[in-house]
């Protein structure tokens, strides 16, 4: 039995984790990668509907896009299905040339028709992530003329206004830009759902893996796409839903899993010097934040927003609760992305917070209830 094992922890810039880039070392079969992580926030694995973090990682391992964010420098995009692209003189018509390498799990080659259909489908369905590309003027009533397959290898996108090609490419690298196989999706459509019901728990992509099964709050099983880009030794990936970080650690130490995804600083302190466990750090596009309900009269006041920012002990929470897994970040865009603001101007200043509350007419404060994600470290952060 090989005793070396991998441990993956999350910090905060690569958009999604590629499972294909991680070797298997536990006591499980060498061609099966077993991962323990929390899987309870997934609602759909349709790439044009799913918008949760964990589901997004799984989707990104099953589907390819025209382009993707560079794994080492997320401010850049790399070609994937598109081998090249160009903008016209007005920066409104964008032409993508499709390469010859991408192949769906069915064995069919990815064509410009599949690309146009996929982007049209995302707009027509208009699910949660659709805004990422609909902001360019694509709408259900115009998308068949603004996103077209000019020929078998050429796709043209026409935006409503002049657009920076760098911004368009970046948006197309999100999962909303995933390319699905038109023939397979339509063959499994029900009524006018464009295959949405079927794709929620099936796959039709050209990525590294194919969805074998998803049992909500239990497991996800992925098989290698025999026609996909991954050519390594892993044939299957099993993601097991394990909510307790201590249980994940025990499974890791016993060799029952290859990767533990959700260990907190409490567990990491006990294993960071263990020669049998490899600590592999990968930053991801994830933020821990407080979202204020604007339907609450008090929470709608800007002075209250500012007061909360000045009342929080960011440094104390980072150093005492999540020192090995998170870093302080005080703007909405994750570190490493274009336009991200990495300054951290806020620090605990109770007097300033009180003054802002008084300015808001709330000198004596007010009561609210707070909901938080149940898994650690979120309860501890919420309490702090």
Coordinates of C-alpha atoms in Angstrom, one line a residue:
X1 CA 0.0 0.0 0.0
X2 CA 1.3 3.5 -0.9
X3 CA 1.1 5.6 2.2
X4 CA 1.6 9.0 0.6
X5 CA -1.6 11.0 0.3
X6 CA -2.7 14.3 -1.0
X7 CA -4.6 16.9 1.0
X8 CA -6.2 19.8 -0.9
X9 CA -7.2 23.0 0.9
X10 CA -8.8 26.2 -0.5
X11 CA -7.6 29.7 -0.1
X12 CA -9.0 32.4 -2.7
X13 CA -7.7 32.6 -7.6
X14 CA -7.9 29.6 -9.9
X15 CA -11.5 29.6 -11.1
X16 CA -12.0 25.8 -10.6
X17 CA -10.0 22.8 -9.6
X18 CA -9.1 20.3 -12.3
X19 CA -9.4 16.8 -10.8
X20 CA -7.3 15.4 -13.7
X21 CA -4.2 17.2 -12.4
X22 CA -4.2 15.4 -9.1
X23 CA -2.6 11.9 -8.6
X24 CA -4.2 9.1 -6.6
X25 CA -2.1 7.7 -3.7
X26 CA -4.5 6.2 -1.1
X27 CA -5.3 2.5 -0.5
X28 CA -8.0 2.8 -3.1
X29 CA -7.3 1.3 -6.6
X30 CA -4.7 3.4 -8.4
X31 CA -7.0 4.3 -11.3
X32 CA -9.7 5.6 -9.0
X33 CA -9.4 9.0 -7.3
X34 CA -11.5 9.2 -4.1
X35 CA -12.3 12.7 -2.7
X36 CA -14.1 13.6 0.5
X37 CA -15.8 17.0 0.5
X38 CA -19.0 18.8 1.2
X39 CA -21.5 18.3 -1.6
X40 CA -24.7 19.6 -0.1
X41 CA -25.0 23.0 -2.0
X42 CA -25.6 21.6 -5.5
X43 CA -28.9 22.0 -7.3
X44 CA -28.0 21.2 -10.9
X45 CA -25.1 20.0 -13.0
X46 CA -26.5 21.6 -16.2
X47 CA -23.6 24.0 -17.0
X48 CA -26.1 26.7 -18.1
X49 CA -28.0 26.5 -14.9
X50 CA -25.7 25.3 -12.0
X51 CA -24.2 28.3 -10.2
X52 CA -22.8 26.8 -6.9
X53 CA -19.1 26.5 -6.1
X54 CA -18.9 22.7 -5.7
X55 CA -21.2 22.1 -8.7
X56 CA -19.2 24.5 -10.7
X57 CA -16.0 22.6 -10.1
X58 CA -17.6 19.4 -11.2
X59 CA -19.1 21.0 -14.3
X60 CA -15.7 22.5 -15.3
X61 CA -14.3 18.9 -15.3
X62 CA -17.0 17.7 -17.7
X63 CA -17.2 20.6 -20.2
X64 CA -14.9 22.7 -22.2
X65 CA -15.4 26.3 -23.2
X66 CA -14.1 28.4 -26.1
X67 CA -11.5 29.6 -23.8
X68 CA -10.5 29.2 -20.1
X69 CA -8.6 31.1 -17.5
X70 CA -4.9 30.4 -17.4
X71 CA -4.3 28.1 -14.4
X72 CA -1.2 29.9 -13.3
X73 CA -2.3 33.5 -14.1
X74 CA -6.1 34.0 -14.0
X75 CA -5.8 37.4 -15.6
X76 CA -5.1 35.6 -18.9
X77 CA -7.2 33.3 -21.0
X78 CA -6.0 30.3 -23.0
X79 CA -7.6 28.7 -26.1
X80 CA -9.6 25.5 -25.7
X81 CA -12.3 24.8 -28.2
X82 CA -11.5 28.0 -30.1
X83 CA -8.0 28.0 -31.6
X84 CA -8.2 31.7 -32.5
X85 CA -10.4 34.7 -32.3
X86 CA -10.6 38.3 -33.6
X87 CA -12.7 41.4 -33.3
X88 CA -13.9 43.7 -36.1
X89 CA -12.9 47.3 -36.4
X90 CA -15.9 48.4 -34.3
X91 CA -15.3 45.8 -31.6
X92 CA -18.8 44.5 -32.0
X93 CA -18.4 41.4 -34.2
X94 CA -16.2 38.7 -32.7
X95 CA -15.2 35.7 -34.8
X96 CA -14.0 32.4 -33.3
X97 CA -12.3 29.7 -35.2
X98 CA -13.0 26.2 -33.9
X99 CA -10.0 23.8 -33.6
X100 CA -10.0 20.1 -34.6
X101 CA -9.1 18.6 -31.2
X102 CA -12.3 18.8 -29.1
X103 CA -14.4 15.6 -29.1
X104 CA -17.6 14.9 -27.1
X105 CA -17.9 11.8 -25.0
X106 CA -20.1 10.4 -27.7
X107 CA -17.2 10.4 -30.1
X108 CA -18.5 13.3 -32.2
X109 CA -16.3 16.3 -33.0
X110 CA -17.2 19.6 -31.5
X111 CA -18.5 21.9 -34.3
X112 CA -19.4 25.6 -34.6
X113 CA -23.1 24.5 -34.6
X114 CA -22.6 23.0 -31.2
X115 CA -20.9 26.1 -30.0
X116 CA -23.6 28.5 -31.3
X117 CA -26.4 26.2 -30.0
X118 CA -24.8 26.1 -26.5
X119 CA -24.5 29.9 -26.2
X120 CA -28.0 30.4 -27.6
X121 CA -29.3 27.8 -25.1
X122 CA -27.7 29.6 -22.2
X123 CA -29.5 32.8 -23.2
X124 CA -32.8 31.2 -24.0
X125 CA -33.0 29.3 -20.7
X126 CA -32.1 32.4 -18.8
X127 CA -31.1 30.7 -15.6
X128 CA -29.1 32.3 -12.8
X129 CA -25.7 32.5 -14.5
X130 CA -27.0 33.8 -17.9
X131 CA -26.3 37.5 -16.9
X132 CA -22.6 36.8 -17.4
X133 CA -23.1 36.8 -21.2
X134 CA -26.5 38.4 -21.6
X135 CA -24.9 41.7 -20.5
X136 CA -23.5 41.9 -24.0
X137 CA -27.0 42.4 -25.5
X138 CA -27.8 38.8 -26.2
X139 CA -31.5 38.0 -25.5
X140 CA -33.9 35.2 -26.3
X141 CA -35.5 37.1 -29.1
X142 CA -32.2 38.0 -30.9
X143 CA -29.7 35.3 -29.9
X144 CA -30.2 33.2 -33.1
X145 CA -29.1 36.2 -35.2
X146 CA -26.4 37.6 -32.8
X147 CA -24.7 34.2 -32.1
X148 CA -24.4 32.2 -35.3
X149 CA -22.4 29.4 -36.9
X150 CA -21.0 30.9 -40.1
X151 CA -19.7 27.5 -41.2
X152 CA -18.6 24.3 -39.6
X153 CA -15.5 25.9 -38.0
X154 CA -16.6 29.5 -37.5
X155 CA -18.8 31.2 -34.9
X156 CA -19.7 34.9 -34.9
X157 CA -20.9 36.8 -31.9
X158 CA -22.3 40.3 -32.4
X159 CA -22.6 42.4 -29.3
X160 CA -25.0 45.3 -28.8
X161 CA -22.2 47.8 -28.0
X162 CA -18.5 48.0 -28.6
X163 CA -16.9 45.5 -26.3
X164 CA -13.4 44.9 -25.0
X165 CA -12.5 41.5 -26.4
X166 CA -10.5 40.7 -23.2
X167 CA -13.7 41.2 -21.1
X168 CA -15.8 39.1 -23.5
X169 CA -13.3 36.3 -23.4
X170 CA -13.1 36.3 -19.7
X171 CA -16.9 36.0 -19.4
X172 CA -16.9 33.2 -22.0
X173 CA -14.4 31.3 -19.8
X174 CA -17.1 30.9 -17.1
X175 CA -19.3 27.7 -17.0
X176 CA -22.1 29.6 -18.7
X177 CA -19.9 29.3 -21.8
X178 CA -19.7 25.5 -21.6
X179 CA -20.2 23.7 -24.9
X180 CA -22.8 20.9 -25.0
X181 CA -23.5 18.4 -27.7
X182 CA -26.5 19.7 -29.6
X183 CA -27.7 16.4 -31.0
X184 CA -27.5 14.6 -27.6
X185 CA -29.1 17.4 -25.6
X186 CA -32.1 17.8 -28.0
X187 CA -32.6 14.1 -28.1
X188 CA -33.2 14.2 -24.4
X189 CA -35.3 17.3 -24.3
X190 CA -38.7 17.4 -22.7
X191 CA -41.0 19.8 -24.2
X192 CA -39.3 23.2 -24.5
X193 CA -36.8 22.7 -21.8
X194 CA -33.8 22.3 -24.2
X195 CA -32.7 19.2 -22.3
X196 CA -32.4 21.0 -19.0
X197 CA -34.2 18.3 -17.0
X198 CA -31.9 15.6 -18.4
X199 CA -28.6 17.6 -18.2
X200 CA -29.2 18.3 -14.5
X201 CA -28.0 14.8 -13.7
X202 CA -26.3 13.8 -17.0
X203 CA -23.6 15.2 -19.1
X204 CA -22.9 15.9 -22.8
X205 CA -19.6 17.5 -22.9
X206 CA -16.0 17.3 -24.3
X207 CA -14.2 17.7 -21.0
X208 CA -11.9 15.3 -19.1
X209 CA -14.8 13.4 -17.4
X210 CA -18.3 12.2 -17.9
X211 CA -21.0 12.1 -15.2
X212 CA -21.8 8.6 -14.2
X213 CA -24.1 9.3 -11.3
X214 CA -25.0 12.0 -8.8
X215 CA -26.8 11.1 -5.6
X216 CA -27.6 14.4 -3.8
X217 CA -26.0 14.8 -0.4
X218 CA -24.2 11.4 -0.9
X219 CA -21.8 11.1 -3.9
X220 CA -20.8 12.1 -7.4
X221 CA -19.2 9.6 -9.7
X222 CA -17.3 10.6 -12.8
X223 CA -15.7 8.4 -15.5
X224 CA -13.0 9.5 -17.8
X225 CA -14.1 10.7 -21.2
X226 CA -12.4 8.3 -23.6
X227 CA -12.4 11.0 -26.2
X228 CA -11.4 13.8 -24.0
X229 CA -8.1 15.7 -23.4
X230 CA -7.1 13.8 -20.3
X231 CA -4.7 10.9 -21.0
X232 CA -3.5 10.0 -17.5
X233 CA -4.0 6.9 -15.4
X234 CA -7.2 7.9 -13.6
X235 CA -10.3 6.1 -14.9
X236 CA -12.8 7.2 -12.4
X237 CA -13.4 9.8 -9.7
X238 CA -15.6 9.3 -6.7
X239 CA -16.6 12.4 -4.7
X240 CA -18.0 11.4 -1.3
X241 CA -20.2 13.8 0.7
X242 CA -18.5 14.1 4.1
X243 CA -19.5 17.1 6.1
X244 CA -17.4 16.7 9.2
X245 CA -13.7 17.8 8.7
X246 CA -12.6 15.5 11.5
X247 CA -14.1 12.5 9.6
X248 CA -12.4 13.6 6.4
X249 CA -9.1 13.7 8.2
X250 CA -9.6 10.2 9.7
X251 CA -10.5 8.8 6.3
X252 CA -7.3 10.4 4.9
X253 CA -5.1 9.0 7.6
X254 CA -6.6 5.5 7.1
X255 CA -6.1 5.6 3.4
X256 CA -9.8 5.4 2.5
X257 CA -9.6 8.6 0.4
X258 CA -7.0 10.3 -1.7
X259 CA -8.0 13.9 -1.0
X260 CA -9.7 15.8 1.9
X261 CA -11.1 19.1 0.6
X262 CA -12.6 20.7 3.7
X263 CA -10.1 20.4 6.6
X264 CA -10.1 23.5 8.9
X265 CA -7.1 25.0 10.5
X266 CA -7.8 22.9 13.6
X267 CA -7.1 19.7 11.6
X268 CA -4.3 21.2 9.5
X269 CA -2.3 22.1 12.5
X270 CA -2.1 18.4 13.5
X271 CA -1.0 17.2 10.0
X272 CA 1.0 19.9 8.4
X273 CA 4.3 18.3 9.6
X274 CA 3.1 14.7 8.9
X275 CA 5.5 13.1 6.3
X276 CA 2.7 10.8 5.2
X277 CA 0.4 13.6 4.1
X278 CA 1.2 16.1 1.3
X279 CA -0.4 19.5 1.8
X280 CA -1.2 21.0 -1.6
X281 CA -2.4 24.5 -1.7
X282 CA -4.6 25.7 -4.6
X283 CA -6.3 29.1 -4.5
X284 CA -9.9 29.1 -5.7
X285 CA -12.4 31.9 -6.6
X286 CA -14.2 31.8 -3.3
X287 CA -15.1 34.4 -0.7
X288 CA -16.5 34.2 2.8
X289 CA -18.8 37.3 3.2
X290 CA -21.7 38.8 5.0
X291 CA -24.7 39.5 2.7
X292 CA -27.1 42.1 4.1
X293 CA -30.8 41.8 3.2
X294 CA -31.8 45.1 1.7
X295 CA -35.4 44.3 2.6
X296 CA -34.6 45.1 6.2
X297 CA -35.0 48.8 6.8
X298 CA -31.9 49.0 9.0
X299 CA -29.7 46.9 6.8
X300 CA -30.5 49.0 3.8
X301 CA -28.7 52.0 5.4
X302 CA -25.1 52.6 4.0
X303 CA -24.0 53.8 7.4
X304 CA -24.8 50.3 8.8
X305 CA -22.8 48.7 6.1
X306 CA -19.8 50.8 7.0
X307 CA -20.4 50.3 10.7
X308 CA -20.3 46.5 10.3
X309 CA -17.0 46.7 8.3
X310 CA -15.4 48.8 11.1
X311 CA -16.8 46.6 13.8
X312 CA -15.4 43.3 12.5
X313 CA -12.1 42.0 13.8
X314 CA -10.8 40.7 10.4
X315 CA -7.2 40.1 11.7
X316 CA -8.4 38.3 14.8
X317 CA -10.7 36.0 12.8
X318 CA -8.0 35.2 10.3
X319 CA -5.2 34.5 12.8
X320 CA -7.3 32.6 15.3
X321 CA -10.0 30.7 13.2
X322 CA -8.7 30.3 9.7
X323 CA -5.0 31.0 9.6
X324 CA -4.1 28.0 7.3
X325 CA -7.0 28.2 4.9
X326 CA -8.1 31.8 4.3
X327 CA -6.6 35.3 4.0
X328 CA -8.2 38.7 4.5
X329 CA -9.8 40.2 1.4
X330 CA -12.2 43.1 1.6
X331 CA -13.7 43.6 -1.9
X332 CA -16.2 41.6 -3.8
X333 CA -13.9 40.3 -6.6
X334 CA -11.5 37.5 -5.6
X335 CA -7.8 38.1 -5.5
X336 CA -6.1 37.3 -8.8
X337 CA -8.9 38.4 -11.1
X338 CA -8.8 41.4 -13.4
X339 CA -10.0 44.5 -11.5
X340 CA -9.7 42.9 -8.1
X341 CA -8.9 45.4 -5.3
X342 CA -6.5 43.8 -2.8
X343 CA -6.3 46.7 -0.4
X344 CA -7.5 46.0 3.2
X345 CA -8.5 49.4 4.6
X346 CA -10.9 48.1 7.3
X347 CA -9.8 47.1 10.7
X348 CA -11.6 46.9 14.0
X349 CA -12.5 50.4 15.2
X350 CA -15.5 50.2 17.6
X351 CA -15.8 53.9 18.2
X352 CA -16.0 54.6 14.4
X353 CA -18.6 51.9 14.1
X354 CA -20.7 53.4 16.9
X355 CA -20.5 56.8 15.4
X356 CA -21.8 55.4 12.1
X357 CA -24.6 53.7 13.8
X358 CA -25.5 56.9 15.5
X359 CA -25.5 58.7 12.2
X360 CA -27.9 56.1 10.9
X361 CA -30.2 56.8 13.8
X362 CA -29.5 53.5 15.5
X363 CA -27.5 54.6 18.6
X364 CA -28.9 51.7 20.6
X365 CA -28.5 49.2 17.9
X366 CA -31.1 46.7 16.6
X367 CA -31.6 42.9 16.5
X368 CA -31.4 40.6 13.5
X369 CA -31.1 36.9 13.0
X370 CA -28.1 35.6 11.1
X371 CA -28.1 32.5 8.9
X372 CA -24.9 30.8 8.0
X373 CA -23.5 27.7 6.3
X374 CA -23.5 24.9 8.9
X375 CA -20.1 23.4 8.1
X376 CA -16.9 24.6 9.8
X377 CA -15.4 27.2 9.9
X378 CA -18.6 29.2 9.1
X379 CA -20.3 28.8 12.6
X380 CA -17.1 30.1 14.3
X381 CA -16.7 33.0 11.9
X382 CA -20.4 33.9 12.3
X383 CA -20.0 33.8 16.1
X384 CA -16.9 36.0 15.9

